[in-house]
Amino acid sequence: MPEIHSSNDARDYARSRLPWMVFDYIDGAAGEGYGEALNRAALRDLRLQPRVLNDVEKRTLAVELFGQSADLPFGISPMGMCNLSAPGADLMLGRLAARHRVPVGASTAASTSLEDIIKAAEGHAWFQLYFSGNEASSNALINRASAAGYETLVLTVDVPEVGRRPRELKRGFKMPFKIGPRQFVDFALHPRWSISSLLSGRPELANFGGDFGEFDRTASRAGADWSLLQRLRDRWQGKLVVKGVLDRDDAVKMKSFGVDAIQVSSHGGRQLDSAPPAIHALREIRSAVGETYPLFFDSGIRSGEDIVKAYAMGANYVFLGRPWLFAIASGGESGLEQLTRVLTQETSIALAQLGLCDMASVGATQLKSS
Ligand SMILES: Cc1cc2nc3c(=O)[nH]c(=O)nc-3n(C[C@H](O)[C@H](O)[C@H](O)COP(=O)(O)O)c2cc1C
């Protein structure tokens, strides 16, 4: 496997290895993909102010997260069907989380059971809930997560309907996926993926079946409202994070409902093509909820400098999505470790350039208005 020197490398290698259907599922976005590109461009356009002669020899990337120490300032956002990138991907992500003491999101739509993910992550997993439209079955999942040892629940609220993602639609992507003539050609042209993936068994939605019925990825969740959030808050004793917030008034209301943290996110541009860049929403929401309320961020983070920028815009923790799956598709567990090293080095070097020794010192003063 060629060495990964940047998240772009991981994407390039993944593109050449994955069937088009799988690459387009991971890489794809809502509409024209303009919102997805804008997320990245808005981050790129931010400038950081270098400072010199500050003795930055002893630097640490550890940050405090819900009262515990995470070794790295970035984690793994919840993603459905990760095992499409390679067999065992969810467990690789779990082990990565355990090694670096960072959170990994276990999606409702995961291709490995929530029990197996938290075991691999040695407790460093957060359960991500998609409200199913049927509250009893959502509650059953929450109870199951609690019994498995999950202490943090992430409620994703930005999918009232699954966004239209033309690249997926064009490839005929469905879960569980069907192998028609088009997919057959696609898989035949990517034999390395096909042999390992199809021999290990087609990835499935592992949290469903039996008592838990079926999960329809495209089902409407449009009935969710504030009273649902209130009931969930009353029911869940652990930490509650709401993911997929871009509006300051929504954020202020969530804070008043007793939500422990908000993950500012545009779902990586996969939901509303016309959404504002998530990084700008982060700054607005930070000014609305005050200095100390925990805010997490994802959508478009591709480098250590991006990570530092998100902290400067008000994040207390940052997550990445697609790059992890690209790293797995490129080089499995070793690809993941390489990407982690890249992001770690980039973040640490960026801190040094800014004259800082830790992430807690990063703030708005590091931003240079151009
Ligand atoms: C393949 C894929 C599957 C995803 N599945 C979920 C999911 O099941 N639940 C969820 O809350 N977010 C899901 N997301 C969104 C991510 O958690 C995250 O918000 C997004 O990927 C961040 O943007 P980035 O990919 O630009 O880093 C998914 C994203 C991708 C790329």
PDB file of C-alpha atoms in Angstrom, residues 1-276:
ATOM      1  CA  MET A   1       0.000   0.000   0.000  1.00  0.00           C
ATOM      2  CA  PRO A   2       1.347   3.459  -0.780  1.00  0.00           C
ATOM      3  CA  GLU A   3       1.953   5.667   2.264  1.00  0.00           C
ATOM      4  CA  ILE A   4      -0.778   8.138   3.284  1.00  0.00           C
ATOM      5  CA  HIS A   5       0.671  11.642   3.667  1.00  0.00           C
ATOM      6  CA  SER A   6      -2.600  13.574   3.724  1.00  0.00           C
ATOM      7  CA  SER A   7      -6.322  12.878   3.865  1.00  0.00           C
ATOM      8  CA  ASN A   8      -6.388  13.592   0.130  1.00  0.00           C
ATOM      9  CA  ASP A   9      -4.005  10.685  -0.420  1.00  0.00           C
ATOM     10  CA  ALA A  10      -6.399   8.395   1.426  1.00  0.00           C
ATOM     11  CA  ARG A  11      -9.263   9.568  -0.786  1.00  0.00           C
ATOM     12  CA  ASP A  12      -7.232   9.076  -3.976  1.00  0.00           C
ATOM     13  CA  TYR A  13      -6.175   5.540  -3.038  1.00  0.00           C
ATOM     14  CA  ALA A  14      -9.724   4.661  -1.946  1.00  0.00           C
ATOM     15  CA  ARG A  15     -11.092   5.912  -5.226  1.00  0.00           C
ATOM     16  CA  SER A  16      -8.910   3.541  -7.184  1.00  0.00           C
ATOM     17  CA  ARG A  17      -9.733   0.534  -4.988  1.00  0.00           C
ATOM     18  CA  LEU A  18     -13.418   0.778  -4.162  1.00  0.00           C
ATOM     19  CA  PRO A  19     -16.232  -0.133  -6.522  1.00  0.00           C
ATOM     20  CA  TRP A  20     -17.815   3.059  -7.888  1.00  0.00           C
ATOM     21  CA  MET A  21     -21.011   2.301  -5.981  1.00  0.00           C
ATOM     22  CA  VAL A  22     -19.189   2.182  -2.646  1.00  0.00           C
ATOM     23  CA  PHE A  23     -16.936   5.177  -3.348  1.00  0.00           C
ATOM     24  CA  ASP A  24     -19.957   7.247  -4.384  1.00  0.00           C
ATOM     25  CA  TYR A  25     -21.896   6.188  -1.268  1.00  0.00           C
ATOM     26  CA  ILE A  26     -19.047   7.388   0.973  1.00  0.00           C
ATOM     27  CA  ASP A  27     -17.879  10.418  -0.985  1.00  0.00           C
ATOM     28  CA  GLY A  28     -21.291  11.545  -2.200  1.00  0.00           C
ATOM     29  CA  ALA A  29     -23.342  14.469  -0.969  1.00  0.00           C
ATOM     30  CA  ALA A  30     -26.741  16.070  -1.375  1.00  0.00           C
ATOM     31  CA  GLY A  31     -27.681  17.738  -4.652  1.00  0.00           C
ATOM     32  CA  GLU A  32     -24.765  19.004  -6.711  1.00  0.00           C
ATOM     33  CA  GLY A  33     -22.294  18.552  -3.862  1.00  0.00           C
ATOM     34  CA  TYR A  34     -21.823  22.324  -3.647  1.00  0.00           C
ATOM     35  CA  GLY A  35     -22.562  22.432   0.095  1.00  0.00           C
ATOM     36  CA  GLU A  36     -20.034  19.684   0.728  1.00  0.00           C
ATOM     37  CA  ALA A  37     -17.359  21.556  -1.223  1.00  0.00           C
ATOM     38  CA  LEU A  38     -18.317  24.808   0.495  1.00  0.00           C
ATOM     39  CA  ASN A  39     -17.766  23.239   3.927  1.00  0.00           C
ATOM     40  CA  ARG A  40     -14.184  22.486   2.945  1.00  0.00           C
ATOM     41  CA  ALA A  41     -13.630  25.783   1.124  1.00  0.00           C
ATOM     42  CA  ALA A  42     -14.875  27.818   4.099  1.00  0.00           C
ATOM     43  CA  LEU A  43     -12.398  26.023   6.349  1.00  0.00           C
ATOM     44  CA  ARG A  44      -9.608  26.501   3.840  1.00  0.00           C
ATOM     45  CA  ASP A  45     -10.376  30.227   3.576  1.00  0.00           C
ATOM     46  CA  LEU A  46      -9.831  30.807   7.294  1.00  0.00           C
ATOM     47  CA  ARG A  47      -6.339  32.103   8.080  1.00  0.00           C
ATOM     48  CA  LEU A  48      -4.364  31.460  11.256  1.00  0.00           C
ATOM     49  CA  GLN A  49      -1.940  33.972  12.730  1.00  0.00           C
ATOM     50  CA  PRO A  50       1.576  32.599  13.306  1.00  0.00           C
ATOM     51  CA  ARG A  51       3.464  33.669  16.451  1.00  0.00           C
ATOM     52  CA  VAL A  52       7.161  33.080  17.136  1.00  0.00           C
ATOM     53  CA  LEU A  53       9.733  32.633  19.913  1.00  0.00           C
ATOM     54  CA  ASN A  54       7.254  31.202  22.416  1.00  0.00           C
ATOM     55  CA  ASP A  55       9.110  27.984  23.416  1.00  0.00           C
ATOM     56  CA  VAL A  56       6.693  25.426  22.035  1.00  0.00           C
ATOM     57  CA  GLU A  57       8.897  22.421  22.700  1.00  0.00           C
ATOM     58  CA  LYS A  58       6.505  20.624  25.072  1.00  0.00           C
ATOM     59  CA  ARG A  59       3.215  20.290  23.270  1.00  0.00           C
ATOM     60  CA  THR A  60       0.241  18.067  24.024  1.00  0.00           C
ATOM     61  CA  LEU A  61      -2.841  17.268  21.969  1.00  0.00           C
ATOM     62  CA  ALA A  62      -4.820  15.787  24.867  1.00  0.00           C
ATOM     63  CA  VAL A  63      -8.120  17.512  25.609  1.00  0.00           C
ATOM     64  CA  GLU A  64     -10.819  17.125  28.220  1.00  0.00           C
ATOM     65  CA  LEU A  65     -14.045  15.608  26.986  1.00  0.00           C
ATOM     66  CA  PHE A  66     -17.001  15.101  29.326  1.00  0.00           C
ATOM     67  CA  GLY A  67     -14.654  15.147  32.311  1.00  0.00           C
ATOM     68  CA  GLN A  68     -12.217  12.599  30.858  1.00  0.00           C
ATOM     69  CA  SER A  69      -9.001  12.973  28.938  1.00  0.00           C
ATOM     70  CA  ALA A  70      -8.966  12.157  25.208  1.00  0.00           C
ATOM     71  CA  ASP A  71      -5.430  11.650  23.867  1.00  0.00           C
ATOM     72  CA  LEU A  72      -6.268  13.375  20.586  1.00  0.00           C
ATOM     73  CA  PRO A  73      -8.467  16.405  19.833  1.00  0.00           C
ATOM     74  CA  PHE A  74     -10.360  14.625  17.038  1.00  0.00           C
ATOM     75  CA  GLY A  75     -12.598  11.540  16.924  1.00  0.00           C
ATOM     76  CA  ILE A  76     -14.661   9.345  14.637  1.00  0.00           C
ATOM     77  CA  SER A  77     -18.104  10.575  13.635  1.00  0.00           C
ATOM     78  CA  PRO A  78     -20.876   7.954  13.455  1.00  0.00           C
ATOM     79  CA  MET A  79     -21.224   6.363  10.025  1.00  0.00           C
ATOM     80  CA  GLY A  80     -23.594   3.723   8.756  1.00  0.00           C
ATOM     81  CA  MET A  81     -22.382   0.705   6.783  1.00  0.00           C
ATOM     82  CA  CYS A  82     -18.654   1.270   7.395  1.00  0.00           C
ATOM     83  CA  ASN A  83     -17.884  -2.358   6.531  1.00  0.00           C
ATOM     84  CA  LEU A  84     -18.507  -1.470   2.901  1.00  0.00           C
ATOM     85  CA  SER A  85     -15.066   0.183   2.968  1.00  0.00           C
ATOM     86  CA  ALA A  86     -13.497  -3.156   3.985  1.00  0.00           C
ATOM     87  CA  PRO A  87     -14.533  -6.146   6.073  1.00  0.00           C
ATOM     88  CA  GLY A  88     -14.146  -5.444   9.790  1.00  0.00           C
ATOM     89  CA  ALA A  89     -14.033  -1.644   9.374  1.00  0.00           C
ATOM     90  CA  ASP A  90     -16.285  -0.905  12.384  1.00  0.00           C
ATOM     91  CA  LEU A  91     -14.055  -2.973  14.643  1.00  0.00           C
ATOM     92  CA  MET A  92     -10.922  -1.292  13.252  1.00  0.00           C
ATOM     93  CA  LEU A  93     -12.476   2.084  14.110  1.00  0.00           C
ATOM     94  CA  GLY A  94     -13.372   0.767  17.559  1.00  0.00           C
ATOM     95  CA  ARG A  95      -9.802  -0.378  18.193  1.00  0.00           C
ATOM     96  CA  LEU A  96      -8.473   2.969  16.948  1.00  0.00           C
ATOM     97  CA  ALA A  97     -10.728   4.705  19.490  1.00  0.00           C
ATOM     98  CA  ALA A  98      -9.449   2.437  22.262  1.00  0.00           C
ATOM     99  CA  ARG A  99      -5.773   2.963  21.344  1.00  0.00           C
ATOM    100  CA  HIS A 100      -6.048   6.750  21.350  1.00  0.00           C
ATOM    101  CA  ARG A 101      -8.828   7.151  23.912  1.00  0.00           C
ATOM    102  CA  VAL A 102     -11.066   9.073  21.533  1.00  0.00           C
ATOM    103  CA  PRO A 103     -14.797   8.627  20.898  1.00  0.00           C
ATOM    104  CA  VAL A 104     -16.086   6.526  18.025  1.00  0.00           C
ATOM    105  CA  GLY A 105     -19.715   6.922  16.988  1.00  0.00           C
ATOM    106  CA  ALA A 106     -21.637   3.643  16.706  1.00  0.00           C
ATOM    107  CA  SER A 107     -24.382   4.378  14.194  1.00  0.00           C
ATOM    108  CA  THR A 108     -27.921   3.040  14.378  1.00  0.00           C
ATOM    109  CA  ALA A 109     -27.202   1.966  10.786  1.00  0.00           C
ATOM    110  CA  ALA A 110     -23.859   0.341  11.632  1.00  0.00           C
ATOM    111  CA  SER A 111     -22.713  -2.834   9.922  1.00  0.00           C
ATOM    112  CA  THR A 112     -21.528  -4.265  13.251  1.00  0.00           C
ATOM    113  CA  SER A 113     -23.672  -4.625  16.354  1.00  0.00           C
ATOM    114  CA  LEU A 114     -23.522  -1.851  18.920  1.00  0.00           C
ATOM    115  CA  GLU A 115     -22.403  -4.448  21.493  1.00  0.00           C
ATOM    116  CA  ASP A 116     -19.390  -5.521  19.427  1.00  0.00           C
ATOM    117  CA  ILE A 117     -18.360  -1.937  18.673  1.00  0.00           C
ATOM    118  CA  ILE A 118     -18.210  -0.830  22.308  1.00  0.00           C
ATOM    119  CA  LYS A 119     -16.291  -3.981  23.179  1.00  0.00           C
ATOM    120  CA  ALA A 120     -13.668  -3.260  20.504  1.00  0.00           C
ATOM    121  CA  ALA A 121     -13.552   0.392  21.597  1.00  0.00           C
ATOM    122  CA  GLU A 122     -13.035  -0.642  25.242  1.00  0.00           C
ATOM    123  CA  GLY A 123     -15.827   1.706  26.275  1.00  0.00           C
ATOM    124  CA  HIS A 124     -14.843   4.635  24.042  1.00  0.00           C
ATOM    125  CA  ALA A 125     -17.960   4.390  21.879  1.00  0.00           C
ATOM    126  CA  TRP A 126     -20.990   6.691  21.761  1.00  0.00           C
ATOM    127  CA  PHE A 127     -24.300   5.364  20.499  1.00  0.00           C
ATOM    128  CA  GLN A 128     -25.848   7.410  17.670  1.00  0.00           C
ATOM    129  CA  LEU A 129     -29.622   7.196  17.440  1.00  0.00           C
ATOM    130  CA  TYR A 130     -31.761   7.753  14.395  1.00  0.00           C
ATOM    131  CA  PHE A 131     -35.278   8.233  15.677  1.00  0.00           C
ATOM    132  CA  SER A 132     -37.204   5.536  13.821  1.00  0.00           C
ATOM    133  CA  GLY A 133     -40.652   7.126  13.712  1.00  0.00           C
ATOM    134  CA  ASN A 134     -41.706   4.378  16.098  1.00  0.00           C
ATOM    135  CA  GLU A 135     -40.776   5.523  19.581  1.00  0.00           C
ATOM    136  CA  ALA A 136     -41.102   2.084  21.156  1.00  0.00           C
ATOM    137  CA  SER A 137     -38.452   0.640  18.850  1.00  0.00           C
ATOM    138  CA  SER A 138     -36.160   3.652  19.383  1.00  0.00           C
ATOM    139  CA  ASN A 139     -36.552   3.153  23.133  1.00  0.00           C
ATOM    140  CA  ALA A 140     -35.710  -0.531  22.755  1.00  0.00           C
ATOM    141  CA  LEU A 141     -32.467   0.434  21.002  1.00  0.00           C
ATOM    142  CA  ILE A 142     -31.622   2.968  23.699  1.00  0.00           C
ATOM    143  CA  ASN A 143     -32.179   0.364  26.403  1.00  0.00           C
ATOM    144  CA  ARG A 144     -29.960  -2.019  24.507  1.00  0.00           C
ATOM    145  CA  ALA A 145     -27.218   0.630  24.229  1.00  0.00           C
ATOM    146  CA  SER A 146     -27.450   1.314  27.944  1.00  0.00           C
ATOM    147  CA  ALA A 147     -27.221  -2.397  28.763  1.00  0.00           C
ATOM    148  CA  ALA A 148     -24.146  -2.672  26.521  1.00  0.00           C
ATOM    149  CA  GLY A 149     -22.395   0.015  28.577  1.00  0.00           C
ATOM    150  CA  TYR A 150     -22.895   3.148  26.450  1.00  0.00           C
ATOM    151  CA  GLU A 151     -22.745   6.321  28.539  1.00  0.00           C
ATOM    152  CA  THR A 152     -23.197   8.842  25.740  1.00  0.00           C
ATOM    153  CA  LEU A 153     -26.132   9.011  23.341  1.00  0.00           C
ATOM    154  CA  VAL A 154     -25.913  11.082  20.164  1.00  0.00           C
ATOM    155  CA  LEU A 155     -29.303  11.974  18.701  1.00  0.00           C
ATOM    156  CA  THR A 156     -28.960  12.898  15.024  1.00  0.00           C
ATOM    157  CA  VAL A 157     -31.661  15.403  14.105  1.00  0.00           C
ATOM    158  CA  ASP A 158     -30.753  16.587  10.610  1.00  0.00           C
ATOM    159  CA  VAL A 159     -32.276  13.636   8.754  1.00  0.00           C
ATOM    160  CA  PRO A 160     -36.064  14.230   8.796  1.00  0.00           C
ATOM    161  CA  GLU A 161     -35.810  12.727   5.309  1.00  0.00           C
ATOM    162  CA  VAL A 162     -32.644  11.241   3.808  1.00  0.00           C
ATOM    163  CA  GLY A 163     -31.095  13.827   1.472  1.00  0.00           C
ATOM    164  CA  ARG A 164     -31.213  13.105  -2.238  1.00  0.00           C
ATOM    165  CA  ARG A 165     -27.710  12.054  -3.175  1.00  0.00           C
ATOM    166  CA  PRO A 166     -27.568  11.701  -6.950  1.00  0.00           C
ATOM    167  CA  ARG A 167     -24.264   9.816  -7.031  1.00  0.00           C
ATOM    168  CA  GLU A 168     -25.755   7.051  -4.872  1.00  0.00           C
ATOM    169  CA  LEU A 169     -28.966   7.011  -6.856  1.00  0.00           C
ATOM    170  CA  LYS A 170     -27.096   6.754 -10.140  1.00  0.00           C
ATOM    171  CA  ARG A 171     -25.160   3.707  -8.914  1.00  0.00           C
ATOM    172  CA  GLY A 172     -28.320   2.016  -7.664  1.00  0.00           C
ATOM    173  CA  PHE A 173     -27.043   2.031  -4.074  1.00  0.00           C
ATOM    174  CA  LYS A 174     -29.542   0.433  -1.669  1.00  0.00           C
ATOM    175  CA  MET A 175     -29.302  -1.235   1.700  1.00  0.00           C
ATOM    176  CA  PRO A 176     -29.204  -4.175   1.693  1.00  0.00           C
ATOM    177  CA  PHE A 177     -27.579  -3.785  -1.700  1.00  0.00           C
ATOM    178  CA  LYS A 178     -28.642  -5.736  -4.709  1.00  0.00           C
ATOM    179  CA  ILE A 179     -26.188  -7.126  -7.207  1.00  0.00           C
ATOM    180  CA  GLY A 180     -27.736  -6.409 -10.590  1.00  0.00           C
ATOM    181  CA  PRO A 181     -25.852  -6.333 -13.912  1.00  0.00           C
ATOM    182  CA  ARG A 182     -24.412  -2.849 -13.277  1.00  0.00           C
ATOM    183  CA  GLN A 183     -23.082  -3.753  -9.838  1.00  0.00           C
ATOM    184  CA  PHE A 184     -21.751  -7.035 -11.207  1.00  0.00           C
ATOM    185  CA  VAL A 185     -19.571  -5.167 -13.719  1.00  0.00           C
ATOM    186  CA  ASP A 186     -18.536  -2.649 -11.056  1.00  0.00           C
ATOM    187  CA  PHE A 187     -17.497  -5.417  -8.640  1.00  0.00           C
ATOM    188  CA  ALA A 188     -15.753  -7.411 -11.354  1.00  0.00           C
ATOM    189  CA  LEU A 189     -13.625  -4.365 -12.181  1.00  0.00           C
ATOM    190  CA  HIS A 190     -12.614  -4.015  -8.513  1.00  0.00           C
ATOM    191  CA  PRO A 191     -11.680  -7.594  -7.707  1.00  0.00           C
ATOM    192  CA  ARG A 192      -9.548  -6.860  -4.650  1.00  0.00           C
ATOM    193  CA  TRP A 193     -12.531  -5.295  -2.827  1.00  0.00           C
ATOM    194  CA  SER A 194     -15.021  -7.783  -4.230  1.00  0.00           C
ATOM    195  CA  ILE A 195     -13.127 -10.894  -3.263  1.00  0.00           C
ATOM    196  CA  SER A 196     -12.496  -9.811   0.319  1.00  0.00           C
ATOM    197  CA  SER A 197     -15.893  -8.169   0.864  1.00  0.00           C
ATOM    198  CA  LEU A 198     -18.092 -10.716  -0.769  1.00  0.00           C
ATOM    199  CA  LEU A 199     -16.218 -13.646   0.741  1.00  0.00           C
ATOM    200  CA  SER A 200     -16.635 -12.173   4.226  1.00  0.00           C
ATOM    201  CA  GLY A 201     -20.350 -11.850   3.627  1.00  0.00           C
ATOM    202  CA  ARG A 202     -22.265  -8.889   2.337  1.00  0.00           C
ATOM    203  CA  PRO A 203     -22.313  -6.058   4.939  1.00  0.00           C
ATOM    204  CA  GLU A 204     -25.670  -5.869   6.738  1.00  0.00           C
ATOM    205  CA  LEU A 205     -27.431  -3.480   9.089  1.00  0.00           C
ATOM    206  CA  ALA A 206     -26.276  -5.314  12.179  1.00  0.00           C
ATOM    207  CA  ASN A 207     -28.461  -3.676  14.836  1.00  0.00           C
ATOM    208  CA  PHE A 208     -31.639  -5.010  13.291  1.00  0.00           C
ATOM    209  CA  GLY A 209     -33.393  -8.265  12.629  1.00  0.00           C
ATOM    210  CA  GLY A 210     -35.045 -10.530  15.219  1.00  0.00           C
ATOM    211  CA  ASP A 211     -36.799  -8.509  17.942  1.00  0.00           C
ATOM    212  CA  PHE A 212     -35.457  -5.288  16.470  1.00  0.00           C
ATOM    213  CA  GLY A 213     -37.286  -5.584  13.160  1.00  0.00           C
ATOM    214  CA  GLU A 214     -36.008  -3.962  10.020  1.00  0.00           C
ATOM    215  CA  PHE A 215     -34.313  -0.613   9.519  1.00  0.00           C
ATOM    216  CA  ASP A 216     -35.346   1.313   6.456  1.00  0.00           C
ATOM    217  CA  ARG A 217     -32.567   3.774   5.754  1.00  0.00           C
ATOM    218  CA  THR A 218     -34.817   5.898   3.602  1.00  0.00           C
ATOM    219  CA  ALA A 219     -37.828   5.910   5.961  1.00  0.00           C
ATOM    220  CA  SER A 220     -39.185   9.301   7.000  1.00  0.00           C
ATOM    221  CA  ARG A 221     -38.233  10.550  10.447  1.00  0.00           C
ATOM    222  CA  ALA A 222     -40.143  13.743   9.844  1.00  0.00           C
ATOM    223  CA  GLY A 223     -42.384  13.304  12.900  1.00  0.00           C
ATOM    224  CA  ALA A 224     -39.628  14.086  15.419  1.00  0.00           C
ATOM    225  CA  ASP A 225     -40.295  17.267  17.398  1.00  0.00           C
ATOM    226  CA  TRP A 226     -39.143  19.062  20.554  1.00  0.00           C
ATOM    227  CA  SER A 227     -41.331  16.924  22.771  1.00  0.00           C
ATOM    228  CA  LEU A 228     -39.436  13.871  21.514  1.00  0.00           C
ATOM    229  CA  LEU A 229     -36.182  15.525  22.583  1.00  0.00           C
ATOM    230  CA  GLN A 230     -37.703  16.263  25.995  1.00  0.00           C
ATOM    231  CA  ARG A 231     -38.804  12.649  26.449  1.00  0.00           C
ATOM    232  CA  LEU A 232     -35.413  11.407  25.378  1.00  0.00           C
ATOM    233  CA  ARG A 233     -33.707  13.742  27.829  1.00  0.00           C
ATOM    234  CA  ASP A 234     -35.951  12.445  30.618  1.00  0.00           C
ATOM    235  CA  ARG A 235     -35.274   8.827  29.686  1.00  0.00           C
ATOM    236  CA  TRP A 236     -31.485   8.877  29.063  1.00  0.00           C
ATOM    237  CA  GLN A 237     -29.470   9.194  32.250  1.00  0.00           C
ATOM    238  CA  GLY A 238     -26.081   9.520  30.545  1.00  0.00           C
ATOM    239  CA  LYS A 239     -24.665  12.323  28.418  1.00  0.00           C
ATOM    240  CA  LEU A 240     -26.917  13.450  25.589  1.00  0.00           C
ATOM    241  CA  VAL A 241     -25.435  15.037  22.458  1.00  0.00           C
ATOM    242  CA  VAL A 242     -27.609  16.410  19.659  1.00  0.00           C
ATOM    243  CA  LYS A 243     -25.919  16.182  16.254  1.00  0.00           C
ATOM    244  CA  GLY A 244     -26.797  18.085  13.107  1.00  0.00           C
ATOM    245  CA  VAL A 245     -27.517  21.609  14.373  1.00  0.00           C
ATOM    246  CA  LEU A 246     -26.803  24.728  12.290  1.00  0.00           C
ATOM    247  CA  ASP A 247     -29.142  27.321  13.799  1.00  0.00           C
ATOM    248  CA  ARG A 248     -28.414  29.479  16.846  1.00  0.00           C
ATOM    249  CA  ASP A 249     -32.012  29.526  18.115  1.00  0.00           C
ATOM    250  CA  ASP A 250     -32.240  25.723  17.887  1.00  0.00           C
ATOM    251  CA  ALA A 251     -28.970  25.499  19.813  1.00  0.00           C
ATOM    252  CA  VAL A 252     -30.102  27.851  22.583  1.00  0.00           C
ATOM    253  CA  LYS A 253     -33.353  25.908  22.956  1.00  0.00           C
ATOM    254  CA  MET A 254     -31.475  22.588  23.142  1.00  0.00           C
ATOM    255  CA  LYS A 255     -29.228  23.957  25.838  1.00  0.00           C
ATOM    256  CA  SER A 256     -32.331  24.925  27.840  1.00  0.00           C
ATOM    257  CA  PHE A 257     -33.662  21.355  27.426  1.00  0.00           C
ATOM    258  CA  GLY A 258     -30.642  20.009  29.298  1.00  0.00           C
ATOM    259  CA  VAL A 259     -28.759  18.641  26.290  1.00  0.00           C
ATOM    260  CA  ASP A 260     -25.141  18.113  27.393  1.00  0.00           C
ATOM    261  CA  ALA A 261     -23.459  19.083  24.111  1.00  0.00           C
ATOM    262  CA  ILE A 262     -24.362  20.044  20.564  1.00  0.00           C
ATOM    263  CA  GLN A 263     -22.542  18.722  17.511  1.00  0.00           C
ATOM    264  CA  VAL A 264     -22.631  21.493  14.926  1.00  0.00           C
ATOM    265  CA  SER A 265     -22.703  19.661  11.604  1.00  0.00           C
ATOM    266  CA  SER A 266     -24.187  19.726   8.137  1.00  0.00           C
ATOM    267  CA  HIS A 267     -23.807  15.945   7.940  1.00  0.00           C
ATOM    268  CA  GLY A 268     -20.798  16.497   5.697  1.00  0.00           C
ATOM    269  CA  GLY A 269     -23.046  18.181   3.101  1.00  0.00           C
ATOM    270  CA  ARG A 270     -25.097  15.016   2.687  1.00  0.00           C
ATOM    271  CA  GLN A 271     -28.449  16.518   3.671  1.00  0.00           C
ATOM    272  CA  LEU A 272     -29.080  20.096   2.421  1.00  0.00           C
ATOM    273  CA  ASP A 273     -26.928  21.219  -0.477  1.00  0.00           C
ATOM    274  CA  SER A 274     -27.808  24.859   0.223  1.00  0.00           C
ATOM    275  CA  ALA A 275     -26.929  24.793   3.932  1.00  0.00           C
ATOM    276  CA  PRO A 276     -24.454  27.434   5.126  1.00  0.00           C
TER     277      PRO A 276
END
